[in-house]
Every structure is written in structure tokens, then in C-alpha cells.
């Protein structure tokens, strides 16, 4: 129905369409679980067109009677039927630049915001009665609707069974297969990296993470949760549909069009049911080189030098979701040659890399990072990649491997590059071993890149200039770009993500500083004096080059302390 029915009833009363007496009298006719507005509509005290006109005025939109509007069928087909059903919306015309889209509830800002990311063109929203929109969808997409969508258009919810009940092969199961497949397809089309299916008290919320930001996509009836969870668990082939009390993990291999994707599935029991997150692993990212990750020419040359070293440790640091694994895979892809033996130890193995021996950690059978590392050293590798250094034993084996002629890549969770020294010391690694084994530490963050199709020359705000610490000289030679929005970026102004990098080279001078027991702030200050560019400074370069926006760099980096 509508997102805020009580507010709509108040609006109708303020506009003289309903009286207080009429509203009070309607309570005598209310059925179980029926709202006041639903009762008023059912008994004929208000018409849907009255509601549409009232909402249109309140939302500063045009009201449209679809019974009288010449809808272009070709324009309607620009959006999938499932999206039209999900949002109770319909594209009705197109002027070559902007879609005119009929929505039933202009007060639902979450829906309008989600549509800006789902629609292929910028949209002008108009208000239309929901019954008219549903009828048009049923007529224009006749024969193309899934059983579930057809049921929703007819005004009834799909009946589902719990995951612990026996399932037949009828329309109910088919509808759930179609629904989950549509969720995966829509996420892929939207370039999502994660799919979040979250049970709330009265609904199941669907969100996609696109370019690092979560977007509300849809809300499904609460009673569909068990069937959605069961369908996804069945698709993994390894998760138990009967077990709902403990977290589970699994994988799905899916093919969408000609694209093959791996999805890493995680379920966690919450107070309202099992929450699911599916991480979409796109194998095409493996072919990326360092420049495509966001390295500028000088940093690309500096970091590439470390990839050609015969031994030592190269660490990539940053919080979860900062792209560390993608960077490591890009490094391995660049140095993967027939004359090199490369072995990785990962938890879990996210991508299958051709020509590389990959070992997955299985702690439940004793296959831990350190036990796997001890074994692979007997395999005589040239290069080792460790998914993460988590404890002293893993760190010790990695250091010993680097000191005995192996090049080791790994990750740590730290806020900046110099902090990795303190993190290793906290694990129990002696400073002289850190300075002897580690060749470079690189911290990184991800920011959204400006859409190349629609970014425009612009200026930074006064606040951005102050926060970034820019001076007039830098701004005079800058090529600042600002987001605009187009079909390619789904009207956000951003498309894809790039890295910001802070490369801390451990040369002889820095090694002496590490051995001198400098604190992290002292080490960071000295590293900057020796030429280390911070994350904020690398971000500023990319803002001035028109690659990203000032607000993005401010969002993900800390202010530098001189």
C-alpha cells in the first residue's frame, strides 16, 4: 500500500476530502489487520485518484490518470517486469534524455532513491493510482511475469512454506527460484559487490552494495524469508536448510548471460530470522593491472619495483573491504610467469588463479595458516601469498621464509602503513626481524571514481578546500571535476572504485629508525620527511586530476598531522 497511511489520511482531511466524522465512522467497518485508509477505500469514502492528486500536490509532482495517458510500450520494456512489480512503478514516456516514471507512493523516499540506481536513465517522477499501475503492468507484460510477480499484481502474496517443511515442485517453488534468480541478475546488472537480505520485524529488506555504498532495493513480505533462505542454501549445495541456529558459509557458482560469477554466501541467525549476505566475486577483476587499481605513474613504478624483488615481505594494510585481496591478486597476476612457482594460503580461496597453487585454510581439521605454511615451504616455492598474518606463529614463518630467499605477500589490518610495525610488534615479532624482513608496507583505501561519461569541470567547496588543506597555487593548476549523473552511472555521478595508496618503503634509513624503537607517530613523521605520500595526499592528487571528488577523499581518509 502506501508508506505512511496515517499521514495521507491527515492530508486528505486537511484538503477537505475527508471529514473527521467520516474517518471516525470508518473504524466501525474495519476488518482484521486493515488500516484506516484501506477501510476508507473499500467502503468508497475516498477514491485512489483523490489520494493520487493529494500526494502529487504534497510532493510537488504531476498527477497522471493512466487510463487517459498514451503509454509507449517500447519505453515500458526499458525496465524489467520484476522491477516494475517490486516498486509499483511504470516508465510511461521518454524524451530522449529523461524517463517519465509513474509511481504510486511519492512519499516513500527510499523507493525513489533506489529507483535512481535501478533505472537506465535519469527520471522525472509523476504520481499515479497503484491499481492503475498494477493493471498496466499486467497488460503490458502479459505472459512475461513470474508466478510470484503475477500474484503480487493480483493483490495477493505468495504462500510459502518454511525451509524445514517438505517442498513440492509446483508454482510456489518455481516462484522462489525466479525471485532469487532475479535478485542475482539485478545485482549483477547494478554492479553490486554484495547482496544483503535482512529480516526485519515486518518485512525482509533487500539491499545492494554498489561502489562501496549500500542502497535499499526492495522490501519483501516477511513470510517469504524461510523460502528465500532455503532456496539460497540449496543453491550452495553444502549448507543445511534444517539448521537455523548457527552461522553457515557456502558458495554459489552462477552464470548470468555469458558471465560466470562466484558468490560467497554467509548466514547469521538474528532475532527476526536468518540474515544472508552474498558477496559477488567477479573474476574479471583478476586481469587488472596496477594502473587500473588506481596507481599513478610514480607509485606504480615504486610498487612494481618491490614485485621484482627476490625475497622479503610486502604487506598490504587497511580495514575490511579496502581492496587488499584484489591488490594481492593483481600483484600475483603481474608476476605469474612459467619460471616462478607461486603458492597461496587463503581463508577462503576467493578466486581460482590459473598457474598458481592455492591452498585453502580449514581450521576444523587442523589446516591452519601456520600448518599450511610449514607444509608449502617444503614445496620449494619462489613466491608465497598469505591471505592474512593473524598471529605470531604465522608471522614468524613468513619472516623466516622471507629471510631464506622467498618473496612473501600478505595483509594486515591497520589504519596506515607505519602502524604495521607496531602491529607486528604487538604480535611478538622483534623489531630487528621486522626491519630485516619487510621490504615495503602499503596502506590503501577505496573511493568512488567519477563517472567518465558525465563528470564535468567544477570547483571544490570552501569546506572541502579547508579540509583538504589546499592552497591557491594547487587550485590554479587543478583539473577538478564534479559528479553529474547519467545512464552509465545510474544517475549517481560515480562509477567504479579506485584505490588511494600510502607506500612505506623500508630502506636502510627506515630500518635504522625501526630498530631505534621510534613510536608510530615518530616513525610516520620521519617517513613523511623521507618522501612517503599519505593516503590523504594521494587522494588530493586524484581530486586535482579529476579522478574522484573531494568529499570522497575526506570520507575515507584522516587529516594529516604535520
Coordinates of N, CA and C in Angstrom, one line a residue, residues 1-13 18 23 30 33-41 46 48 51 54-55 105 107-108 130:
X1 N 0.8 -1.2 0.0 CA 0.0 0.0 0.0 C 0.9 1.2 0.0
X2 N 0.6 2.2 0.9 CA 1.4 3.4 1.0 C 2.3 3.4 2.2
X3 N 3.4 4.1 2.2 CA 4.4 4.1 3.2 C 4.0 4.7 4.5
X4 N 3.2 5.7 4.4 CA 2.7 6.4 5.7 C 1.3 6.8 5.5
X5 N 0.4 5.8 5.8 CA -1.0 5.9 5.6 C -1.6 6.9 6.6
X6 N -1.2 7.0 7.8 CA -1.7 7.9 8.8 C -1.5 9.4 8.3
X7 N -0.3 9.6 7.7 CA 0.0 11.0 7.2 C -1.0 11.3 6.0
X8 N -1.2 10.3 5.2 CA -2.1 10.5 4.0 C -3.5 10.8 4.4
X9 N -4.0 10.1 5.5 CA -5.3 10.4 6.0 C -5.4 11.8 6.5
X10 N -4.4 12.3 7.2 CA -4.3 13.7 7.7 C -4.3 14.7 6.5
X11 N -3.6 14.4 5.4 CA -3.6 15.2 4.3 C -4.9 15.3 3.6
X12 N -5.6 14.2 3.5 CA -7.0 14.2 2.9 C -7.9 15.0 3.7
X13 N -7.8 14.9 5.1 CA -8.6 15.7 5.9 C -8.3 17.2 5.8
X18 N -11.8 14.4 3.2 CA -12.4 13.6 4.3 C -12.7 14.5 5.5
X23 N -13.9 9.7 9.1 CA -12.8 8.9 9.5 C -13.2 8.1 10.7
X30 N -13.9 -1.5 10.0 CA -12.6 -2.0 9.8 C -12.6 -3.5 10.0
X33 N -6.6 -6.6 10.7 CA -5.3 -6.2 10.0 C -5.5 -5.2 8.9
X34 N -6.6 -4.4 8.9 CA -6.9 -3.5 7.9 C -6.6 -2.1 8.4
X35 N -5.9 -1.2 7.7 CA -5.7 0.1 8.1 C -6.9 1.0 7.9
X36 N -6.9 2.2 8.5 CA -8.0 3.2 8.3 C -8.1 3.5 6.8
X37 N -7.0 3.8 6.1 CA -7.0 4.2 4.7 C -7.6 3.0 3.9
X38 N -7.2 1.8 4.1 CA -7.7 0.7 3.4 C -9.2 0.5 3.6
X39 N -9.7 0.8 4.8 CA -11.1 0.7 5.1 C -11.9 1.8 4.3
X40 N -11.3 3.0 4.3 CA -12.0 4.1 3.6 C -12.0 3.9 2.1
X41 N -11.0 3.3 1.5 CA -11.0 2.9 0.1 C -12.1 1.8 -0.2
X46 N -13.3 7.3 -0.1 CA -12.3 8.1 -0.8 C -11.9 7.2 -2.0
X48 N -8.9 6.3 -5.2 CA -7.5 6.3 -5.3 C -7.0 7.5 -6.1
X51 N -6.5 10.3 -3.6 CA -5.2 10.1 -2.9 C -4.0 10.6 -3.8
X54 N -3.8 14.3 -4.1 CA -3.3 14.9 -2.9 C -1.8 14.7 -2.7
X55 N -1.4 13.5 -3.0 CA 0.1 13.2 -2.8 C 0.9 13.9 -3.8
X105 N 3.6 5.9 -4.7 CA 3.8 6.5 -3.4 C 5.0 7.4 -3.4
X107 N 5.8 9.6 -1.4 CA 6.3 9.9 -0.1 C 7.3 8.9 0.4
X108 N 7.5 7.8 -0.3 CA 8.4 6.8 0.0 C 9.8 7.1 -0.6
X130 N -2.1 3.3 -7.6 CA -1.5 2.0 -7.6 C -2.2 0.9 -8.4

